[in-house]
Coordinates of C-alpha atoms and ligand atoms in Angstrom, one line a residue:
M8 CA -12.6 4.4 116.0
Q9 CA -14.4 4.3 112.5
R10 CA -17.0 1.9 110.5
I11 CA -16.9 2.1 107.3
K12 CA -19.2 0.4 105.3
G13 CA -19.1 -1.6 101.9
I14 CA -19.6 -4.8 100.5
A15 CA -18.7 -8.3 101.9
V16 CA -17.8 -10.6 99.3
S17 CA -16.0 -13.8 101.3
P18 CA -17.4 -14.6 104.8
G19 CA -15.8 -14.6 108.5
I20 CA -14.0 -11.7 110.3
I21 CA -11.0 -10.9 111.9
V22 CA -8.7 -8.7 113.4
G23 CA -5.2 -7.5 111.9
R24 CA -2.5 -5.2 110.9
A25 CA -3.8 -2.6 108.0
F26 CA -0.7 -3.8 105.2
L27 CA -1.3 -1.4 102.2
V28 CA -1.1 -1.7 98.7
G29 CA -1.2 0.9 96.5
S30 CA -1.5 1.1 92.4
A31 CA -0.5 3.4 89.6
E32 CA -3.8 4.5 87.8
Q33 CA -5.4 5.1 91.4
V34 CA -5.2 6.9 95.0
V35 CA -1.2 6.8 96.3
P36 CA -1.8 5.4 100.2
H37 CA -0.4 7.4 102.8
R38 CA 2.3 5.9 104.3
T39 CA 4.5 7.9 106.7
I40 CA 7.9 6.2 107.2
D41 CA 11.0 6.1 110.4
A42 CA 14.0 8.3 109.8
S43 CA 15.8 5.4 109.6
E44 CA 14.0 4.3 105.6
V45 CA 14.6 7.4 104.3
A46 CA 17.7 6.6 101.9
A47 CA 16.1 3.0 101.2
Q48 CA 13.1 5.8 99.8
H49 CA 15.6 7.5 97.8
A50 CA 17.3 4.6 96.5
R51 CA 13.7 3.7 95.3
L52 CA 13.2 6.6 93.4
H53 CA 15.8 6.9 91.6
E54 CA 15.3 2.9 90.5
A55 CA 11.6 4.1 89.8
L56 CA 12.9 7.4 87.8
A57 CA 15.8 5.4 86.1
A58 CA 13.0 2.6 85.0
A59 CA 10.9 5.2 83.9
G60 CA 13.7 6.7 82.0
R61 CA 14.4 3.4 79.8
E62 CA 10.5 2.7 78.8
I63 CA 10.7 6.8 77.5
A64 CA 14.0 6.5 75.6
E65 CA 12.1 2.5 73.9
L66 CA 8.7 4.5 73.6
S67 CA 10.7 7.0 72.1
E68 CA 13.2 4.9 69.4
R69 CA 10.0 2.9 68.3
T70 CA 8.4 5.9 67.9
R71 CA 10.5 7.3 65.7
R72 CA 11.1 3.9 63.7
E73 CA 7.6 4.0 63.1
L74 CA 6.1 7.4 62.6
G75 CA 8.9 9.5 62.2
E76 CA 11.7 12.3 63.8
E77 CA 8.9 14.7 64.8
P78 CA 6.2 12.6 67.0
A79 CA 9.4 11.5 68.7
K80 CA 9.7 14.6 69.9
I81 CA 6.9 14.4 72.8
F82 CA 9.3 12.8 74.8
Q83 CA 12.1 15.0 75.0
F84 CA 10.0 16.5 77.7
H85 CA 9.2 13.2 78.7
A86 CA 13.2 12.5 79.4
G87 CA 13.7 16.4 80.4
L88 CA 12.2 15.7 83.0
L89 CA 13.4 13.1 84.3
R90 CA 16.9 14.4 84.4
D91 CA 15.7 17.6 85.8
K92 CA 17.6 18.0 89.0
A93 CA 15.5 20.7 90.3
L94 CA 12.6 18.2 89.9
V95 CA 14.0 15.1 91.5
A96 CA 16.2 17.1 94.4
A97 CA 12.6 18.7 95.3
T98 CA 10.8 14.9 95.6
E99 CA 14.8 13.6 97.5
R100 CA 13.0 16.6 100.0
R101 CA 9.4 15.6 100.1
V102 CA 11.1 12.1 101.0
S103 CA 13.4 13.4 103.8
E104 CA 11.6 16.4 105.1
G105 CA 8.2 15.1 104.8
L106 CA 8.8 11.9 105.9
V107 CA 6.6 10.3 103.5
T108 CA 7.2 7.1 100.9
A109 CA 8.6 7.9 97.5
E110 CA 5.0 7.0 96.4
Q111 CA 3.5 9.9 98.1
A112 CA 6.7 12.1 97.0
V113 CA 6.3 11.6 93.9
A114 CA 2.2 11.8 93.8
D115 CA 2.8 15.9 95.8
Q116 CA 5.5 16.7 93.4
F117 CA 4.2 16.2 90.4
R118 CA 0.9 17.3 90.9
V119 CA 2.7 20.8 92.2
L120 CA 3.9 20.9 88.6
V121 CA 1.0 20.1 86.9
D122 CA -1.3 23.1 88.8
Q123 CA 1.5 25.4 87.5
F124 CA 1.1 24.2 84.2
K125 CA -2.7 24.5 84.7
R126 CA -2.2 27.8 85.3
M127 CA -0.1 29.4 83.0
G128 CA -4.4 28.8 81.2
N129 CA -3.3 28.1 77.5
E130 CA -3.4 24.3 75.2
V131 CA 0.7 23.9 75.0
F132 CA 0.9 24.5 79.1
E133 CA -2.4 22.2 79.5
Q134 CA -0.7 19.8 77.0
K135 CA 2.7 20.0 79.2
A136 CA 0.4 19.4 82.3
N137 CA -0.8 15.9 80.6
D138 CA 2.2 14.9 80.3
V139 CA 3.4 15.2 83.5
I140 CA 0.3 13.6 85.3
D141 CA 1.5 10.4 81.8
L142 CA 5.1 10.4 83.4
E143 CA 3.8 10.6 87.4
R144 CA 2.0 7.4 86.5
R145 CA 4.7 5.8 84.4
V146 CA 7.1 6.5 87.9
L147 CA 4.1 5.1 90.3
G148 CA 4.2 2.2 88.0
H149 CA 7.5 1.4 88.9
L150 CA 7.4 2.1 92.9
M151 CA 4.1 0.0 93.3
G152 CA 5.4 -2.2 90.9
A153 CA 7.8 -2.8 93.3
Q154 CA 4.9 -2.6 95.9
E155 CA 3.4 -5.7 93.8
S156 CA 6.9 -8.3 95.1
R157 CA 6.5 -6.2 98.7
L158 CA 3.0 -8.0 98.7
A159 CA 4.9 -11.5 97.8
Q160 CA 6.7 -11.3 101.0
L161 CA 5.3 -10.1 103.8
D162 CA 7.0 -10.9 106.9
A163 CA 3.6 -11.0 109.7
P164 CA -0.2 -11.7 109.1
A165 CA -2.2 -8.2 107.2
V166 CA -5.3 -6.8 106.3
V167 CA -4.1 -6.0 102.6
V168 CA -6.1 -2.5 101.9
A169 CA -5.8 -1.1 98.3
H170 CA -8.1 1.9 96.3
E171 CA -8.6 -1.8 94.4
L172 CA -6.2 -4.4 93.6
T173 CA -5.8 -6.5 90.4
P174 CA -6.6 -10.3 90.1
S175 CA -2.7 -10.3 88.9
Q176 CA -1.6 -8.8 92.4
A177 CA -4.2 -11.5 94.3
A178 CA -2.0 -13.9 92.7
A179 CA 0.6 -13.2 94.0
M180 CA 0.2 -12.4 97.1
D181 CA 2.2 -14.5 100.1
R182 CA -1.1 -16.7 101.1
S183 CA 0.6 -17.3 104.1
K184 CA 0.5 -13.9 105.2
V185 CA -2.7 -11.9 104.4
I186 CA -5.3 -12.4 106.8
A187 CA -8.0 -10.9 104.9
I188 CA -8.1 -8.1 102.0
V189 CA -10.1 -4.8 101.9
T190 CA -10.0 -2.3 98.9
D191 CA -12.1 1.1 98.4
L192 CA -13.6 -0.2 94.9
G193 CA -15.2 -3.5 93.3
G194 CA -18.4 -5.5 93.5
R195 CA -19.2 -9.2 95.1
T196 CA -18.3 -11.4 92.0
G197 CA -15.7 -8.9 90.4
H198 CA -12.0 -11.2 90.3
T199 CA -10.5 -9.6 93.0
S200 CA -13.5 -11.3 95.7
I201 CA -13.3 -14.4 93.7
V202 CA -10.0 -14.3 94.2
A203 CA -10.4 -13.2 97.6
R204 CA -13.2 -16.1 98.6
A205 CA -11.2 -18.6 97.2
L206 CA -8.9 -18.6 99.6
G207 CA -10.7 -17.9 101.8
L208 CA -10.1 -14.8 103.3
P209 CA -12.3 -12.5 104.7
S210 CA -12.9 -9.9 101.9
V211 CA -15.2 -6.4 102.2
V212 CA -14.6 -4.3 98.6
G213 CA -16.8 -1.0 97.3
C214 CA -15.1 1.0 100.6
Q215 CA -14.6 4.0 99.0
R216 CA -12.1 6.1 100.3
L217 CA -10.7 3.8 103.2
S218 CA -7.7 3.2 101.3
A219 CA -7.5 7.1 102.3
E220 CA -8.2 6.9 105.5
V221 CA -6.2 4.1 107.5
E222 CA -2.6 4.2 108.1
D223 CA 0.5 1.0 107.3
G224 CA -0.2 -0.8 110.6
D225 CA -4.0 0.7 111.9
E226 CA -5.5 -1.5 113.8
L227 CA -8.5 -2.8 111.6
I228 CA -11.5 -5.3 112.0
V229 CA -13.0 -7.1 109.1
D230 CA -16.1 -7.7 109.2
G231 CA -16.7 -10.3 106.3
N232 CA -20.6 -11.3 107.3
D233 CA -21.6 -8.5 106.9
G234 CA -19.6 -6.2 105.1
M235 CA -18.0 -3.8 107.7
V236 CA -14.7 -2.5 108.4
I237 CA -14.3 -0.8 111.5
V238 CA -10.6 0.8 111.8
R239 CA -8.2 1.3 115.4
P240 CA -11.0 -0.4 117.6
D241 CA -12.3 1.0 120.6
A242 CA -11.4 -2.0 123.3
R243 CA -14.9 -2.8 123.7
T244 CA -15.7 -2.7 119.7
L245 CA -13.1 -5.2 119.8
E246 CA -14.2 -7.6 123.0
E247 CA -17.8 -7.3 120.8
Y248 CA -16.0 -8.7 117.8
R249 CA -13.9 -11.5 119.0
R250 CA -17.5 -12.8 120.8
K251 CA -18.7 -12.6 116.9
Q252 CA -15.9 -14.3 115.9
E253 CA -15.9 -17.5 117.6
R254 CA -19.5 -17.7 116.9
S255 CA -18.6 -17.7 112.3
L256 CA -16.0 -20.5 114.0
R257 CA -18.4 -22.0 115.6
S258 CA -21.6 -22.0 113.7
R259 CA -18.9 -22.5 109.6
A260 CA -17.0 -25.5 112.0
A261 CA -20.8 -27.4 112.4
L262 CA -21.6 -27.1 108.7
R263 CA -18.8 -28.4 107.8
E264 CA -19.2 -31.8 109.3
L265 CA -21.8 -31.9 106.9
S266 CA -18.3 -32.5 104.1
G267 CA -18.9 -36.3 105.0
L268 CA -23.0 -36.9 104.1
E269 CA -24.3 -36.7 100.5
A270 CA -26.0 -33.7 99.2
V271 CA -29.5 -35.3 98.8
T272 CA -33.0 -33.7 99.0
K273 CA -35.1 -34.7 101.6
D274 CA -36.6 -36.7 98.2
G275 CA -34.0 -39.2 97.3
V276 CA -32.6 -36.9 94.1
R277 CA -28.9 -36.7 94.2
I278 CA -27.2 -32.5 93.3
Q279 CA -24.1 -32.9 92.2
L280 CA -21.9 -30.1 94.3
M281 CA -18.2 -29.2 92.3
G282 CA -16.1 -26.4 93.2
N283 CA -14.3 -23.6 91.4
I284 CA -10.9 -22.9 90.9
E285 CA -7.8 -20.6 90.2
F286 CA -5.0 -22.7 91.0
P287 CA -4.2 -26.1 91.7
E288 CA -4.0 -26.6 95.2
E289 CA -7.8 -25.5 95.8
I290 CA -8.1 -29.0 95.0
E291 CA -7.8 -29.6 98.6
A292 CA -10.6 -27.3 99.7
V293 CA -12.2 -28.9 97.2
L294 CA -12.3 -32.4 98.6
A295 CA -12.2 -30.8 102.4
N296 CA -15.9 -29.8 101.8
G297 CA -17.2 -33.1 100.4
G298 CA -17.3 -31.6 97.0
D299 CA -17.8 -34.3 94.4
G300 CA -15.1 -32.5 91.5
V301 CA -14.5 -29.3 90.1
G302 CA -17.2 -27.6 87.8
L303 CA -14.5 -24.5 86.7
Y304 CA -11.4 -24.0 86.7
R305 CA -10.9 -20.0 85.9
T306 CA -7.4 -21.3 84.0
E307 CA -6.6 -17.8 83.0
F308 CA -5.2 -17.5 86.3
L309 CA -1.1 -19.4 85.1
W310 CA -1.5 -16.2 83.1
L311 CA -1.9 -13.3 85.1
T312 CA 0.9 -15.1 87.4
R313 CA 3.4 -14.8 85.5
K314 CA 4.8 -12.2 82.6
E315 CA 5.2 -14.7 79.5
P316 CA 2.5 -17.0 78.6
P317 CA 2.6 -20.3 79.7
T318 CA 3.5 -22.6 76.9
E319 CA 2.2 -25.7 76.4
Q320 CA 4.1 -28.4 78.7
D321 CA 3.1 -24.7 81.7
H322 CA -0.9 -26.1 81.4
L323 CA 0.0 -29.7 80.9
D324 CA 1.7 -29.6 84.7
A325 CA -0.8 -27.5 85.7
Y326 CA -4.2 -29.9 85.0
L327 CA -2.2 -33.1 85.5
R328 CA -1.2 -31.9 89.1
A329 CA -5.0 -30.7 89.0
I330 CA -5.9 -34.5 88.0
R331 CA -3.5 -35.9 90.5
L332 CA -5.3 -34.1 93.0
L333 CA -8.2 -35.2 92.3
K334 CA -7.8 -38.6 92.4
G335 CA -10.9 -39.2 89.8
K336 CA -13.4 -37.1 90.5
P337 CA -14.1 -34.6 87.5
L338 CA -12.4 -31.7 86.2
T339 CA -14.0 -29.2 84.4
I340 CA -12.1 -26.3 82.0
R341 CA -12.7 -23.7 81.1
T342 CA -10.2 -21.7 78.2
C343 CA -8.6 -18.7 78.7
D344 CA -11.1 -16.5 80.5
L345 CA -8.6 -13.6 79.8
G346 CA -9.1 -9.3 79.1
A347 CA -11.4 -7.3 80.5
D348 CA -11.4 -7.0 84.7
K349 CA -8.8 -10.4 84.1
Y350 CA -6.0 -8.0 82.0
T351 CA -4.3 -6.0 83.3
Q352 CA -4.5 -3.3 80.2
E353 CA -1.6 -1.3 81.3
Q354 CA 0.2 -4.1 78.5
M355 CA -1.7 -3.7 75.7
E356 CA -0.5 -1.3 73.7
E357 CA -3.4 0.4 73.5
P358 CA -6.3 0.2 76.5
E359 CA -9.5 -1.0 74.9
R360 CA -11.9 1.8 75.4
N361 CA -14.5 -0.5 76.9
P362 CA -12.7 -3.8 77.9
F363 CA -15.5 -5.6 79.2
L364 CA -16.9 -5.3 76.0
G365 CA -14.1 -6.3 73.6
L366 CA -11.2 -9.4 73.0
R367 CA -12.2 -11.1 75.9
S368 CA -12.8 -14.5 76.4
I369 CA -12.9 -16.8 73.6
R370 CA -13.1 -13.9 71.6
H371 CA -9.3 -13.2 72.9
S372 CA -8.7 -17.1 72.5
L373 CA -9.5 -17.2 68.9
A374 CA -7.3 -14.3 68.2
N375 CA -4.6 -15.7 69.1
P376 CA -4.2 -19.0 68.1
A377 CA -0.7 -19.7 68.5
E378 CA -1.9 -19.4 72.0
F379 CA -4.9 -20.7 72.4
K380 CA -3.3 -23.8 70.3
G381 CA -0.9 -25.1 73.3
Q382 CA -3.9 -24.4 75.7
L383 CA -6.3 -26.8 73.4
R384 CA -3.6 -29.3 73.0
A385 CA -2.6 -29.3 77.0
I386 CA -6.3 -29.9 78.0
L387 CA -6.6 -33.0 75.2
R388 CA -3.3 -34.6 76.1
A389 CA -5.5 -34.1 79.8
S390 CA -8.0 -35.9 79.0
A391 CA -5.7 -39.4 78.8
H392 CA -5.7 -38.8 82.4
G393 CA -8.9 -38.4 84.5
P394 CA -11.9 -37.3 83.2
V395 CA -11.6 -34.4 81.9
K396 CA -14.1 -31.6 80.5
T397 CA -13.1 -28.8 78.5
M398 CA -15.9 -25.4 78.1
F399 CA -15.1 -22.2 76.1
P400 CA -16.3 -18.7 78.3
L401 CA -18.5 -16.0 77.2
V402 CA -19.4 -17.2 74.0
S403 CA -21.9 -15.1 72.0
N404 CA -22.2 -16.4 68.8
P405 CA -22.3 -20.2 67.3
M406 CA -19.3 -19.4 64.9
E407 CA -17.3 -19.2 68.8
L408 CA -17.6 -22.0 69.4
R409 CA -17.6 -23.8 65.8
Q410 CA -14.0 -22.4 65.6
G411 CA -13.2 -23.7 69.2
K412 CA -14.4 -27.0 67.8
L413 CA -12.6 -27.2 64.8
M414 CA -9.4 -26.3 66.3
L415 CA -9.6 -28.6 69.1
A416 CA -10.9 -31.7 65.9
D417 CA -7.7 -30.6 63.7
I418 CA -5.5 -30.5 67.1
S419 CA -7.2 -33.9 67.5
E420 CA -5.8 -35.1 64.3
E421 CA -1.9 -33.6 65.2
L422 CA -2.0 -35.7 68.1
E423 CA -3.7 -39.0 65.9
D424 CA -0.8 -38.8 64.5
E425 CA 1.6 -37.9 66.8
G426 CA 0.8 -40.8 68.6
I427 CA -0.4 -38.5 72.1
P428 CA -3.1 -40.3 73.6
F429 CA -5.9 -38.3 74.4
D430 CA -10.3 -39.0 75.7
R431 CA -12.1 -38.5 71.8
Q432 CA -15.1 -38.5 73.5
M433 CA -14.0 -35.1 75.7
P434 CA -16.9 -33.8 77.0
V435 CA -16.3 -29.9 75.0
G436 CA -19.4 -27.4 76.3
V437 CA -20.3 -23.7 76.3
M438 CA -20.4 -21.1 79.3
I439 CA -23.7 -19.5 78.9
E440 CA -22.9 -15.4 80.2
V441 CA -24.0 -13.9 77.4
P442 CA -27.4 -13.0 77.0
S443 CA -27.3 -13.7 73.5
A444 CA -25.9 -17.1 73.5
A445 CA -29.1 -17.2 76.8
L446 CA -31.3 -16.2 74.1
M447 CA -30.2 -18.8 71.1
S448 CA -29.1 -22.0 73.8
R449 CA -31.7 -24.5 71.9
V450 CA -29.3 -23.6 69.0
F451 CA -25.6 -24.4 70.7
A452 CA -27.5 -27.5 72.8
A453 CA -27.8 -28.9 68.7
E454 CA -23.6 -28.4 68.7
S455 CA -22.5 -29.1 73.0
N456 CA -22.1 -31.4 75.5
F457 CA -23.2 -29.8 78.6
F458 CA -23.9 -26.2 79.8
S459 CA -21.9 -24.4 82.6
I460 CA -24.4 -21.1 83.2
G461 CA -21.5 -18.3 83.9
T462 CA -23.8 -15.7 86.3
N463 CA -22.0 -13.2 87.1
D464 CA -21.0 -12.1 83.5
L465 CA -24.8 -13.6 82.5
I466 CA -26.4 -10.8 84.9
Q467 CA -23.8 -8.5 83.8
Y468 CA -25.1 -7.9 80.7
T469 CA -28.2 -8.9 80.9
L470 CA -28.8 -5.6 83.7
A471 CA -26.1 -3.2 81.5
V472 CA -24.2 -3.1 85.5
D473 CA -20.7 -3.4 85.7
R474 CA -19.6 -6.7 88.1
G475 CA -17.2 -4.8 89.1
N476 CA -18.1 -1.4 90.2
E477 CA -19.8 -0.6 93.8
R478 CA -21.2 2.5 92.3
V479 CA -23.2 0.3 91.1
A480 CA -23.5 -2.2 93.4
H481 CA -27.3 -2.3 93.9
L482 CA -28.4 -2.9 90.3
Y483 CA -26.7 -5.8 90.1
Q484 CA -29.6 -8.4 90.9
A485 CA -30.0 -12.1 90.8
A486 CA -33.0 -12.1 91.2
H487 CA -34.3 -10.0 89.0
P488 CA -36.3 -11.1 86.9
A489 CA -34.8 -10.7 84.1
V490 CA -32.3 -12.9 85.1
V491 CA -34.2 -15.5 86.6
Y492 CA -36.2 -15.8 82.6
L493 CA -33.0 -16.2 81.1
V494 CA -32.0 -18.9 83.5
K495 CA -35.2 -21.1 82.9
S496 CA -35.2 -20.9 79.4
V497 CA -31.3 -22.4 79.3
V498 CA -32.0 -25.5 81.5
R499 CA -35.1 -26.0 79.3
A500 CA -32.8 -25.3 76.1
A501 CA -30.9 -27.6 77.7
R502 CA -33.4 -30.7 78.8
S503 CA -34.3 -30.2 75.4
G504 CA -31.5 -31.0 73.8
N505 CA -30.8 -33.8 76.4
I506 CA -27.4 -31.6 77.9
D507 CA -26.0 -31.7 81.4
C508 CA -26.3 -28.1 82.9
S509 CA -25.2 -26.2 85.2
V510 CA -24.4 -23.4 86.9
C511 CA -21.3 -21.9 87.6
G512 CA -21.3 -18.5 88.3
E513 CA -20.8 -17.3 92.6
M514 CA -25.3 -17.6 92.7
A515 CA -24.5 -21.1 92.9
G516 CA -22.9 -20.9 95.9
E517 CA -25.2 -18.4 97.7
P518 CA -28.0 -20.0 99.8
L519 CA -30.2 -17.6 99.0
F520 CA -31.0 -18.8 95.8
S521 CA -30.2 -22.9 96.2
M522 CA -33.9 -23.7 96.1
L523 CA -35.2 -21.8 92.5
L524 CA -31.9 -23.4 91.3
L525 CA -33.1 -27.3 92.2
G526 CA -36.6 -25.7 91.5
M527 CA -35.5 -24.5 87.7
G528 CA -34.3 -27.9 87.1
L529 CA -30.4 -28.1 88.2
R530 CA -29.0 -30.7 89.0
T531 CA -25.3 -29.9 89.7
L532 CA -24.1 -26.2 91.2
S533 CA -20.5 -25.1 91.5
M534 CA -19.4 -23.1 93.5
V535 CA -15.8 -22.1 95.9
P536 CA -15.3 -24.9 97.6
D537 CA -15.9 -22.6 101.0
Q538 CA -19.9 -22.7 99.7
I539 CA -20.3 -26.4 99.7
P540 CA -21.3 -27.0 103.7
V541 CA -24.2 -24.4 103.6
I542 CA -25.4 -25.4 99.8
K543 CA -25.8 -28.8 101.1
R544 CA -27.4 -28.0 104.7
V545 CA -30.0 -26.4 102.3
I546 CA -30.1 -29.3 100.2
R547 CA -30.7 -31.6 102.9
S548 CA -32.9 -29.6 104.4
V549 CA -35.7 -29.5 101.2
T550 CA -37.7 -31.7 98.9
M551 CA -37.6 -31.6 95.1
E552 CA -42.0 -30.5 94.6
H553 CA -41.3 -27.7 97.6
C554 CA -38.8 -26.3 95.3
E555 CA -40.6 -26.8 91.8
R556 CA -43.5 -25.0 93.5
L557 CA -41.1 -21.7 95.0
A558 CA -39.8 -21.8 91.4
R559 CA -43.2 -22.0 89.7
R560 CA -44.4 -19.0 91.9
V561 CA -40.9 -16.9 91.7
G562 CA -40.9 -17.5 88.0
S563 CA -45.1 -15.0 87.7
F564 CA -42.9 -12.0 89.6
D565 CA -41.7 -9.2 87.6
S566 CA -39.7 -7.0 90.2
E567 CA -36.3 -8.1 91.8
R568 CA -38.3 -7.1 95.9
Q569 CA -40.5 -10.2 95.3
V570 CA -38.7 -12.8 94.3
E571 CA -36.0 -11.9 97.3
T572 CA -38.3 -11.5 99.7
A573 CA -39.7 -14.6 98.3
L574 CA -36.5 -16.7 98.6
R575 CA -36.1 -15.2 101.8
D576 CA -38.8 -16.5 103.7
E577 CA -38.0 -20.2 102.3
L578 CA -34.7 -19.9 103.9
R579 CA -35.1 -18.3 106.9
K580 CA -37.7 -21.1 107.4
L581 CA -36.2 -24.0 106.6
D582 CA -33.5 -23.1 109.6
P583 CA -33.3 -19.6 111.3
D584 CA -30.1 -20.4 112.7
V585 CA -27.5 -21.4 110.2
F586 CA -29.3 -19.2 107.5
G587 CA -29.9 -15.9 109.4
H588 CA -27.0 -14.5 107.9
W589 CA -28.0 -15.3 104.5
V590 CA -31.5 -13.9 105.3
A591 CA -30.2 -10.6 106.6
E592 CA -31.2 -7.9 104.1
Ligands
PEP607 C1 -19.1 -16.0 85.4 O1 -19.7 -15.1 84.8 O2 -20.5 -16.8 85.9 C2 -18.2 -17.1 86.0 C3 -18.1 -18.0 86.3 O3 -17.4 -16.4 84.7 P1 -15.9 -15.6 85.2 O4 -16.6 -15.1 86.7 O5 -15.3 -16.5 85.6 O6 -16.2 -14.7 85.4
MG608 MG1 -17.7 -15.1 83.2

C-alpha cells in the first residue's frame, strides 16, 4: 500500500481500478501484458511506425519544396531508422520477451540508441541522438493517440491515471466509464481539473510520480476531498474509506436539498448563482443544482472534441441546444478561448515558446477572422431564440474589445441584409482576467455591457504563477492581497460605470471566498454546477452587513495568510459540520 498526496481538485471519494493513459511528451506508463496480447502489440507497433513513416515523407517533401534539397536530407536519417530491420526486430523482441506494451518497447529501445549516440561524444552524433528522440516522440505520439481512442471506449468503470491529461483527452473520455481522474502534473485551476469538476468526477492532480508507481488494473482509492491517492490499499484502509465515502455522499445529498430554495442572504439580498459549462449537456446539472442560468459557456471545447474547426452551423446547433435546455434562463457564451493549455501546441507548425503569453483567447480569434466570424454569426443568430450574452476572454487592451465589437456590428448588418433575426441589444461583455484589464476597468466599463472576472487567469497573471504547475501550486493564492485588491477595484469600476459584474473563476465556487465576494459587492457568481448548493448554503447563513464588514477588514490585510485565516474563521463559525471540510488547512 502506498499513500500519495496531491492537490484536491474535484470532491468525492471513489475506489476503483487504474487505467493508465500516456502522452507522447511524457512518461510512458508501465504496463505488462499477457502473452496472448503480443501479436496485437506487434500490430500496433507496425501501424505506428508506418504512420510515422508517412508523416516523415510528407515533412521531407514539404521541406524540399519550401527550403530545397539539402535541408530535406535531414529526414533521410529518420526514414532510414524507421526502415532499420534490426531496430524494428529488437523492439518487437522487447514486446514478446519482456511482455510489455508497444509504447514501453519503443521507449526502451529508442533510449538504448540515444545512449549509444551520446556516448560517441561528438557533435554529429549528439545531433543524431536528438533525431532519435524526435522520432521516438513521433512514434509514441501515434501509439498514445491510439490510447486516446482506447480511452473513449473503456469497457469497465476505471480511474484514469495519467502523467498529464490534455483537455482534449479529458473531453474525449467515455464519461459513463471514467469514475475518477488522477494525474502527476497539474494545478487546481488547470483545464483538466475544470473538466473533472464539470463531470463531477473525484480528482486529484499534482501527484508527482504516481503514474510511474501504478500499474494498469491496480486498486486505487481516490480521495478528491483531501487530495490523497492510495495505491493498492489494505483491507483496513479500504474499510475506513468506505465509511468516509458514505459520509461524504450523505453531506452532498443534504446540500442538494437546498436546490429548490433561493440564494438569498438572511437580510434579503438575492444572489444569482450561475453554472459554468463546457458542453450543453451540463445544463442538466446546472438546473438540478438550482442554478439561475449559465454564466460561462466555454465554447472552445467545441474545437477540442473535433479535428476540424467547428462551422457556423456546428456552433449554432450547440447554442440552440443550450438555449432549449435552459428554458428561458440566461446563457453567457464566451467566445473561443483557444491557446495556452487549451490548444494542443503540437497542432501548430511551430509551437510557441511561451503559450500562456502567446496567441491565445481573443488574440487567437482576431488572428483567425474567418473562424471568429463563424462563431460570432452563430452567437448572434442564437440570440434570437433566448436570452444570450457574449463575452470576450483574456482581453488585455481596449483595442481588442473594439475590434470584437466592430466585427459584431458588421455581422449584424450582414444578418439584417439577409433577413436573419437576432437580438440587436445582445449584451457584450469583457472577461477581466489580465491585470492590465483590471487596472483599466473604468475604460472597459464605458465600452461594454458587463464584466465577468476570470480569477483563474487573473491570479496566474497577477502573481506570475502558472495555474497548472504543481511545483508552484503553493504560490497560487486566491487570497493574495493583490488579487483581492484587483477584484475590488473591478467591482467598483463596474458599479461606477453602472454595468453588471460577476465572477466566473473557480474562486466563485469556493465557500471560503463567498462572504468576501459578497462583501465586495458581487451579486452574481458563476461556478461548477456541483458547487452551487454549498455556496447557496453560505449565502443563506449570512447577512450582507456581516459580509461587508469582513470585506473591509480583509481589504486592510497585507498577507494571504491573514486573509485566509480570517475567511476560515468566519466560515467555520457559520457551521463547523457543513464547512469543516472547506476550512481544513
Ligand atoms: C478564468 O480564467 O477564471 C476563467 C473563468 O476562464 P478559464 O478558466 O476558462 O481560463
Ligand atoms: Mg481564463
